Amino acid sequence: MGVSKAVSKKKINVEEVLADYRLAVESREASIIGRKEVFMGKAKFGIFGDGKELPQIAMAKVFRNGDFRSGYYRDQTFMFAIGALTVQQYFAQLYAHTSIEADPASGGRLMNGHFANRLLDESGKWKAQTSMKNSSADISPTAGQMPRLVGLAYASKLYRHIDELKDLSDFSINGNEIAFGTIGNASTSEGHFFEAINAAGVLQVPMVMAVWDDDYGISVPKEYHTTKGSISEFLAGLQRNKDGQGYEIIKVHGWDYEALIAAFQKAEQIARNEHVPVLVHVDQVTQPQGHSTSGSHERYKSKERLEWEKEHDCLVKFREWILSNELASEEQLDELEKDAKESAKTARVNAWNAFINDIKKDQETAVVILEALAEESEHGGQIIQIISELKKTLNPIRLDTYKAVKKVLRITRNEQTSARASLVAWLKKADEENFKRFSSHVMSESEEASLKVPEVKPVFSENSPLVDGREVLQACFDAALSRDPRVFAIGEDVGKIGDVNQAFAGLQEKYGELRVTDTGIRETTIIGQGIGAALRGLRPITEIQYLDYLLYAIQTLSDDLATLQYRTVGGQKAPLIIRTRGHRLEGVWHSGSPIGMILNSLRGINVLVPRDMTQAAGFYNTMLQSDDPALIIECLNGYRLKERIPDNIGEFTVPVGVPEVIREGADVTVVTYGSMCRIVMQAAEELAEYGISVEIVDVQSLLPFDVHHTLVESLKKTNRVVFADEDVPGGASAFMMQKVLEEQGGYYHLDSQPVTITAAEHRPAYASDGDYWSKPNVETVFDKIYELMSEAEPDRFPPIY
């Protein structure tokens, strides 16, 4: 057999073809074995990439160092092909092996099929992305990978066209990198897909979007999903022409080896060289094992369809093509298949042994201590029975041992023995280790973490100008753009007019359209643009025009950005800053304060709530030194209020998680933030006239919240507390109360019932009267605090109403 052979007037590398076939068979076998492992109880759930092996191998051939993938959970063959995943690592994730060495993508935190390479070293510093093939960390929500994909491709445009970025060769070589996206045909029905496709077309970025089309979305056929039953026909109007921009659209069958290679080669050349997005519609793909281990596709596919899928299985077709072109004999392919299947089985065995041995080490240590305790304890018989049951557990996991230990410690609660003390020590160590396994890296743990950014106080002098608050921000952004070429800002109206409140006024003209950029009305992909660019070493500030509009992007923020460090166990980061404004405007859709929603869904993102623009500027400076993401909510009614620009506008920082006492008092503590600070301050002045001394603490930062537990110190002094905000009842006020009274032990120091002041149950009504009766006002705050004092000292503070 020669090295190459002429097929269809082309020279075919036979060794490469056979290596591709072997990989496809090995990947298919991994899928088959994985399904069996779930049914045997060794894994909780399985979802596999069977049927999509050939198109993924073809795509991998044009994937270069520096390129990025933003895909979904059926891309195992692609990851094998680019050398970013081994079959053993694939099985380690199936078993949820909580080891970065075993499962580099997620350390056992994600179900199988979630792929990522480690972009960061052990200290949280960037590795050289242009020296490796990169995969941004997957998420399960359908089409959730699409917004990020836009940003990964957009970064190449910035690296190509901004001269000051040319030296960042660890992240880009002249913007030559492509962002490859993958998605199932059914998921193209999601809004995220359409918004991302439109955004990439407008931006003209190097993106190759591959759609694996198997005609179904679980049981629902294509006619329920896609107009005309074809995503390429549906999007045909995007096809570029000589007169305008657009997409190159390519359609190819998922079983046609030669055509697939040609299709992806064409897509790569267009995207990489011309920076034009390409849609590759790969149809006639099959899914031999059905959607997942949760069901069987025989329930909803006809016999005719199932027979067609057997005939058009890409492995069957690939084998037929190899044989018809005499590239190998049947015996050679049989031997190759046998070897590939054995390799997959060996990887499975090695992954399982590594996983179970890791579990058994802890179990064996605990059993030794338990047996020693059984000898010392009056409950020895019960303990022996617990040990026996533990040893009999089929496929034990950590919780089995942990539960057994806790059960024994409960039984022996009245005993004081050395063995019991050893068991308590084992439990404490297990708690520490399991925190690292399952709960670390919600936020950055590197030296660049936001909590480690040193505070630099603002400096004022007699020359510090008194200006509108927006001008403080303008000076801050000007300094940031000047200081660091990686910084850029995007958002609706951010560019030409400098945002609706003028904080970027004149900065596009000064720094260029790529540094201060207008976008369409597309909040989800504004965030995605920022995530992808931040993943590639840039420092984006993405604006969501009003706080209420965050709802459009909450899924992307919650499922993708907020979980990124956590789901990769510190393997990837996207230090994105989301800028928005909220509170105190009037009307249902422009003045909401959905802080409770934000706090509950965005753990993993700093939520910063400055009371004025100087504090906001300090937070921007802090976060631009940090590798944590942050949401900074500016006070909507503060842009025209007068403030002084600090002399060190580009250098001063405000620490996160550190409240500030903005008014000293002795009778009651009010814990608040943002625009409520001014309202509470005015109420406090009026209350002082009636002999009530109010201490006001601006928390400034909701996530993280009062990391040094300073708020409880104020309660020790006043013995009364009010939590005030503009969220609905049970929202941010309840969050703050839990933090102070429970977590900080503040309830020990209270002489009166704690009070919350919140907005009404509904969104704010329009006009000044609507705002007054929808949200807390000066009179509300006055009355609530007066009533609190009246209950404590009725003679001194008789009822007013």
Tab-separated table of N, CA and C in Angstrom, residues 42-151:
chain	number	residue	atom	x	y	z
A	42	LYS	N	-22.815	3.016	36.791
A	42	LYS	CA	-21.505	3.599	37.063
A	42	LYS	C	-21.474	5.099	36.787
A	43	ALA	N	-22.476	5.607	36.139
A	43	ALA	CA	-22.570	7.045	35.858
A	43	ALA	C	-24.040	7.442	35.925
A	44	LYS	N	-24.290	8.722	36.171
A	44	LYS	CA	-25.669	9.185	36.376
A	44	LYS	C	-26.417	9.401	35.062
A	45	PHE	N	-25.692	9.839	34.030
A	45	PHE	CA	-26.357	10.254	32.792
A	45	PHE	C	-25.320	10.242	31.683
A	46	GLY	N	-25.772	9.998	30.465
A	46	GLY	CA	-24.847	10.025	29.345
A	46	GLY	C	-25.465	10.642	28.113
A	47	ILE	N	-24.666	11.454	27.425
A	47	ILE	CA	-25.087	12.030	26.144
A	47	ILE	C	-23.868	11.986	25.236
A	48	PHE	N	-24.040	11.502	24.005
A	48	PHE	CA	-22.880	11.102	23.225
A	48	PHE	C	-22.909	11.678	21.808
A	49	GLY	N	-21.753	11.621	21.153
A	49	GLY	CA	-21.599	12.215	19.828
A	49	GLY	C	-21.618	11.199	18.701
A	50	ASP	N	-22.227	10.047	18.928
A	50	ASP	CA	-22.278	9.034	17.883
A	50	ASP	C	-23.074	9.542	16.680
A	51	GLY	N	-22.568	9.218	15.498
A	51	GLY	CA	-23.208	9.650	14.253
A	51	GLY	C	-22.616	10.925	13.695
A	52	LYS	N	-21.850	11.634	14.493
A	52	LYS	CA	-21.295	12.923	14.065
A	52	LYS	C	-19.771	12.876	13.943
A	53	GLU	N	-19.246	11.650	13.916
A	53	GLU	CA	-17.794	11.494	13.935
A	53	GLU	C	-17.120	12.083	12.692
A	54	LEU	N	-17.655	11.804	11.526
A	54	LEU	CA	-16.971	12.175	10.288
A	54	LEU	C	-16.911	13.693	10.072
A	55	PRO	N	-18.023	14.417	10.214
A	55	PRO	CA	-17.923	15.870	10.035
A	55	PRO	C	-17.006	16.525	11.060
A	56	GLN	N	-16.950	15.954	12.252
A	56	GLN	CA	-16.077	16.544	13.267
A	56	GLN	C	-14.612	16.305	12.939
A	57	ILE	N	-14.284	15.158	12.384
A	57	ILE	CA	-12.918	14.903	11.944
A	57	ILE	C	-12.548	15.857	10.816
A	58	ALA	N	-13.470	16.089	9.912
A	58	ALA	CA	-13.201	17.013	8.802
A	58	ALA	C	-12.962	18.431	9.314
A	59	MET	N	-13.758	18.862	10.266
A	59	MET	CA	-13.581	20.211	10.812
A	59	MET	C	-12.249	20.327	11.542
A	60	ALA	N	-11.872	19.266	12.249
A	60	ALA	CA	-10.624	19.294	13.008
A	60	ALA	C	-9.412	19.492	12.104
A	61	LYS	N	-9.493	19.084	10.847
A	61	LYS	CA	-8.360	19.202	9.931
A	61	LYS	C	-7.987	20.656	9.637
A	62	VAL	N	-8.933	21.579	9.808
A	62	VAL	CA	-8.632	22.987	9.512
A	62	VAL	C	-8.557	23.829	10.783
A	63	PHE	N	-8.589	23.174	11.927
A	63	PHE	CA	-8.533	23.859	13.223
A	63	PHE	C	-7.072	24.028	13.613
A	64	ARG	N	-6.620	25.283	13.737
A	64	ARG	CA	-5.204	25.578	13.956
A	64	ARG	C	-4.956	26.040	15.390
A	65	ASN	N	-3.678	26.056	15.772
A	65	ASN	CA	-3.308	26.645	17.053
A	65	ASN	C	-3.800	28.091	17.111
A	66	GLY	N	-4.364	28.449	18.243
A	66	GLY	CA	-4.921	29.793	18.414
A	66	GLY	C	-6.405	29.861	18.133
A	67	ASP	N	-6.919	28.910	17.343
A	67	ASP	CA	-8.354	28.880	17.068
A	67	ASP	C	-9.126	28.514	18.333
A	68	PHE	N	-10.413	28.848	18.322
A	68	PHE	CA	-11.289	28.547	19.458
A	68	PHE	C	-12.520	27.791	18.996
A	69	ARG	N	-12.955	26.889	19.828
A	69	ARG	CA	-14.233	26.207	19.640
A	69	ARG	C	-15.224	26.699	20.673
A	70	SER	N	-16.462	26.911	20.237
A	70	SER	CA	-17.571	27.172	21.146
A	70	SER	C	-18.699	26.254	20.697
A	71	GLY	N	-18.786	25.097	21.336
A	71	GLY	CA	-19.660	24.078	20.800
A	71	GLY	C	-20.639	23.503	21.792
A	72	TYR	N	-21.054	22.279	21.510
A	72	TYR	CA	-22.004	21.638	22.404
A	72	TYR	C	-21.586	20.214	22.688
A	73	TYR	N	-22.394	19.517	23.464
A	73	TYR	CA	-21.938	18.318	24.148
A	73	TYR	C	-21.841	17.055	23.294
A	74	ARG	N	-21.893	17.170	21.977
A	74	ARG	CA	-21.712	15.991	21.129
A	74	ARG	C	-20.405	16.053	20.324
A	75	ASP	N	-19.489	16.912	20.725
A	75	ASP	CA	-18.283	17.157	19.928
A	75	ASP	C	-17.072	16.334	20.363
A	76	GLN	N	-17.297	15.178	20.933
A	76	GLN	CA	-16.192	14.397	21.471
A	76	GLN	C	-15.160	14.039	20.404
A	77	THR	N	-15.627	13.642	19.206
A	77	THR	CA	-14.696	13.227	18.158
A	77	THR	C	-13.805	14.388	17.726
A	78	PHE	N	-14.379	15.554	17.642
A	78	PHE	CA	-13.587	16.742	17.310
A	78	PHE	C	-12.500	16.972	18.352
A	79	MET	N	-12.859	16.864	19.622
A	79	MET	CA	-11.888	17.085	20.691
A	79	MET	C	-10.794	16.026	20.659
A	80	PHE	N	-11.157	14.783	20.368
A	80	PHE	CA	-10.142	13.743	20.192
A	80	PHE	C	-9.218	14.107	19.027
A	81	ALA	N	-9.820	14.562	17.935
A	81	ALA	CA	-9.064	14.804	16.704
A	81	ALA	C	-8.058	15.941	16.844
A	82	ILE	N	-8.373	16.956	17.628
A	82	ILE	CA	-7.437	18.075	17.783
A	82	ILE	C	-6.454	17.836	18.922
A	83	GLY	N	-6.565	16.686	19.583
A	83	GLY	CA	-5.634	16.354	20.656
A	83	GLY	C	-5.897	17.067	21.960
A	84	ALA	N	-7.112	17.594	22.128
A	84	ALA	CA	-7.456	18.315	23.356
A	84	ALA	C	-8.188	17.443	24.366
A	85	LEU	N	-8.417	16.167	24.022
A	85	LEU	CA	-9.133	15.248	24.900
A	85	LEU	C	-8.687	13.832	24.579
A	86	THR	N	-8.427	13.052	25.619
A	86	THR	CA	-8.173	11.620	25.416
A	86	THR	C	-9.441	10.843	25.736
A	87	VAL	N	-9.502	9.625	25.256
A	87	VAL	CA	-10.675	8.791	25.536
A	87	VAL	C	-10.763	8.510	27.029
A	88	GLN	N	-9.636	8.344	27.684
A	88	GLN	CA	-9.655	8.110	29.128
A	88	GLN	C	-10.210	9.323	29.867
A	89	GLN	N	-9.827	10.519	29.449
A	89	GLN	CA	-10.380	11.735	30.062
A	89	GLN	C	-11.881	11.834	29.807
A	90	TYR	N	-12.286	11.387	28.628
A	90	TYR	CA	-13.711	11.384	28.292
A	90	TYR	C	-14.504	10.525	29.280
A	91	PHE	N	-13.982	9.339	29.586
A	91	PHE	CA	-14.651	8.463	30.545
A	91	PHE	C	-14.540	9.012	31.967
A	92	ALA	N	-13.435	9.660	32.284
A	92	ALA	CA	-13.284	10.246	33.621
A	92	ALA	C	-14.390	11.261	33.881
A	93	GLN	N	-14.746	12.047	32.862
A	93	GLN	CA	-15.831	13.001	33.035
A	93	GLN	C	-17.169	12.290	33.162
A	94	LEU	N	-17.347	11.203	32.436
A	94	LEU	CA	-18.574	10.415	32.554
A	94	LEU	C	-18.767	9.938	33.990
A	95	TYR	N	-17.679	9.531	34.638
A	95	TYR	CA	-17.753	9.033	36.018
A	95	TYR	C	-17.740	10.161	37.046
A	96	ALA	N	-17.518	11.402	36.601
A	96	ALA	CA	-17.427	12.557	37.503
A	96	ALA	C	-16.226	12.438	38.439
A	97	HIS	N	-15.085	12.128	37.850
A	97	HIS	CA	-13.847	12.034	38.618
A	97	HIS	C	-13.368	13.437	38.972
A	98	THR	N	-13.352	13.739	40.268
A	98	THR	CA	-13.037	15.092	40.723
A	98	THR	C	-11.538	15.319	40.806
A	99	SER	N	-10.897	15.186	39.670
A	99	SER	CA	-9.461	15.402	39.563
A	99	SER	C	-9.193	16.169	38.284
A	100	ILE	N	-8.450	17.263	38.395
A	100	ILE	CA	-8.120	18.042	37.212
A	100	ILE	C	-7.240	17.240	36.265
A	101	GLU	N	-6.384	16.397	36.830
A	101	GLU	CA	-5.545	15.556	35.978
A	101	GLU	C	-6.394	14.555	35.203
A	102	ALA	N	-7.396	13.987	35.859
A	102	ALA	CA	-8.259	12.997	35.198
A	102	ALA	C	-9.240	13.661	34.239
A	103	ASP	N	-9.854	14.743	34.670
A	103	ASP	CA	-10.835	15.475	33.857
A	103	ASP	C	-10.440	16.945	33.814
A	104	PRO	N	-9.527	17.318	32.905
A	104	PRO	CA	-9.045	18.704	32.872
A	104	PRO	C	-10.125	19.726	32.544
A	105	ALA	N	-11.174	19.304	31.881
A	105	ALA	CA	-12.207	20.250	31.468
A	105	ALA	C	-13.012	20.778	32.641
A	106	SER	N	-13.405	19.871	33.564
A	106	SER	CA	-14.345	20.298	34.602
A	106	SER	C	-14.081	19.724	35.977
A	107	GLY	N	-13.042	18.927	36.123
A	107	GLY	CA	-12.761	18.351	37.432
A	107	GLY	C	-13.943	17.603	38.019
A	108	GLY	N	-14.724	16.940	37.162
A	108	GLY	CA	-15.854	16.146	37.627
A	108	GLY	C	-17.092	16.936	37.973
A	109	ARG	N	-17.115	18.228	37.674
A	109	ARG	CA	-18.269	19.057	38.063
A	109	ARG	C	-19.390	19.065	37.025
A	110	LEU	N	-19.110	18.599	35.822
A	110	LEU	CA	-20.109	18.636	34.761
A	110	LEU	C	-20.381	17.234	34.243
A	111	MET	N	-21.589	17.055	33.699
A	111	MET	CA	-21.894	15.768	33.089
A	111	MET	C	-21.016	15.580	31.854
A	112	ASN	N	-21.015	14.361	31.316
A	112	ASN	CA	-20.105	14.085	30.211
A	112	ASN	C	-20.447	14.925	28.990
A	113	GLY	N	-19.452	15.082	28.126
A	113	GLY	CA	-19.670	15.822	26.890
A	113	GLY	C	-19.486	17.316	27.024
A	114	HIS	N	-18.925	17.775	28.128
A	114	HIS	CA	-18.674	19.208	28.299
A	114	HIS	C	-17.168	19.426	28.221
A	115	PHE	N	-16.743	20.098	27.162
A	115	PHE	CA	-15.338	20.105	26.801
A	115	PHE	C	-14.706	21.491	27.003
A	116	ALA	N	-13.452	21.473	27.414
A	116	ALA	CA	-12.693	22.716	27.589
A	116	ALA	C	-11.230	22.352	27.743
A	117	ASN	N	-10.364	23.206	27.240
A	117	ASN	CA	-8.950	23.063	27.591
A	117	ASN	C	-8.629	24.087	28.670
A	118	ARG	N	-7.499	23.926	29.314
A	118	ARG	CA	-7.133	24.805	30.421
A	118	ARG	C	-6.363	25.992	29.863
A	119	LEU	N	-7.030	27.138	29.853
A	119	LEU	CA	-6.434	28.373	29.347
A	119	LEU	C	-5.522	29.026	30.374
A	120	LEU	N	-5.631	28.592	31.638
A	120	LEU	CA	-4.875	29.210	32.728
A	120	LEU	C	-3.927	28.202	33.352
A	121	ASP	N	-2.805	28.704	33.859
A	121	ASP	CA	-1.907	27.824	34.594
A	121	ASP	C	-2.393	27.687	36.035
A	122	GLU	N	-1.622	27.014	36.865
A	122	GLU	CA	-2.069	26.729	38.226
A	122	GLU	C	-2.229	27.977	39.072
A	123	SER	N	-1.567	29.061	38.707
A	123	SER	CA	-1.691	30.316	39.459
A	123	SER	C	-2.768	31.229	38.903
A	124	GLY	N	-3.473	30.769	37.863
A	124	GLY	CA	-4.544	31.561	37.277
A	124	GLY	C	-4.082	32.530	36.210
A	125	LYS	N	-2.832	32.406	35.755
A	125	LYS	CA	-2.304	33.271	34.698
A	125	LYS	C	-2.597	32.656	33.336
A	126	TRP	N	-2.699	33.529	32.336
A	126	TRP	CA	-2.980	33.060	30.986
A	126	TRP	C	-1.837	32.212	30.442
A	127	LYS	N	-2.176	31.125	29.790
A	127	LYS	CA	-1.223	30.405	28.956
A	127	LYS	C	-1.191	31.052	27.568
A	128	ALA	N	-0.241	30.627	26.752
A	128	ALA	CA	-0.144	31.156	25.387
A	128	ALA	C	-1.189	30.470	24.508
A	129	GLN	N	-2.269	31.180	24.197
A	129	GLN	CA	-3.362	30.585	23.428
A	129	GLN	C	-2.950	30.254	22.005
A	130	THR	N	-2.000	31.013	21.449
A	130	THR	CA	-1.599	30.776	20.063
A	130	THR	C	-0.678	29.568	19.925
A	131	SER	N	-0.338	28.958	21.046
A	131	SER	CA	0.504	27.756	21.011
A	131	SER	C	-0.313	26.484	21.212
A	132	MET	N	-1.629	26.616	21.275
A	132	MET	CA	-2.464	25.433	21.503
A	132	MET	C	-3.815	25.620	20.843
A	133	LYS	N	-4.518	24.518	20.744
A	133	LYS	CA	-5.879	24.542	20.196
A	133	LYS	C	-6.847	24.705	21.363
A	134	ASN	N	-7.784	25.632	21.237
A	134	ASN	CA	-8.560	26.090	22.382
A	134	ASN	C	-10.045	25.753	22.258
A	135	SER	N	-10.609	25.367	23.385
A	135	SER	CA	-12.056	25.119	23.450
A	135	SER	C	-12.620	25.877	24.636
A	136	SER	N	-13.490	26.826	24.383
A	136	SER	CA	-14.165	27.513	25.485
A	136	SER	C	-15.095	26.522	26.169
A	137	ALA	N	-15.265	26.668	27.473
A	137	ALA	CA	-15.963	25.667	28.279
A	137	ALA	C	-17.441	25.589	27.914
A	138	ASP	N	-17.894	24.355	27.677
A	138	ASP	CA	-19.275	24.131	27.247
A	138	ASP	C	-20.281	24.352	28.375
A	139	ILE	N	-21.494	24.676	27.973
A	139	ILE	CA	-22.643	24.685	28.876
A	139	ILE	C	-23.759	23.873	28.220
A	140	SER	N	-24.678	23.374	29.021
A	140	SER	CA	-25.750	22.527	28.494
A	140	SER	C	-26.887	23.286	27.803
A	141	PRO	N	-27.304	24.458	28.280
A	141	PRO	CA	-28.479	25.096	27.682
A	141	PRO	C	-28.356	25.237	26.165
A	142	THR	N	-29.382	24.804	25.465
A	142	THR	CA	-29.331	24.771	24.011
A	142	THR	C	-29.110	26.150	23.432
A	143	ALA	N	-28.152	26.247	22.529
A	143	ALA	CA	-27.715	27.485	21.860
A	143	ALA	C	-26.997	28.439	22.811
A	144	GLY	N	-26.747	28.005	24.055
A	144	GLY	CA	-26.061	28.872	25.003
A	144	GLY	C	-24.638	29.191	24.611
A	145	GLN	N	-24.062	28.374	23.711
A	145	GLN	CA	-22.697	28.626	23.253
A	145	GLN	C	-22.609	29.728	22.208
A	146	MET	N	-23.746	30.142	21.670
A	146	MET	CA	-23.736	31.070	20.542
A	146	MET	C	-23.296	32.498	20.886
A	147	PRO	N	-23.806	33.118	21.948
A	147	PRO	CA	-23.363	34.485	22.250
A	147	PRO	C	-21.848	34.585	22.446
A	148	ARG	N	-21.285	33.622	23.183
A	148	ARG	CA	-19.842	33.608	23.424
A	148	ARG	C	-19.065	33.460	22.120
A	149	LEU	N	-19.602	32.660	21.207
A	149	LEU	CA	-18.953	32.437	19.917
A	149	LEU	C	-18.723	33.749	19.172
A	150	VAL	N	-19.702	34.632	19.213
A	150	VAL	CA	-19.565	35.935	18.554
A	150	VAL	C	-18.362	36.689	19.109
A	151	GLY	N	-18.210	36.666	20.428
A	151	GLY	CA	-17.103	37.381	21.043
A	151	GLY	C	-15.752	36.772	20.731
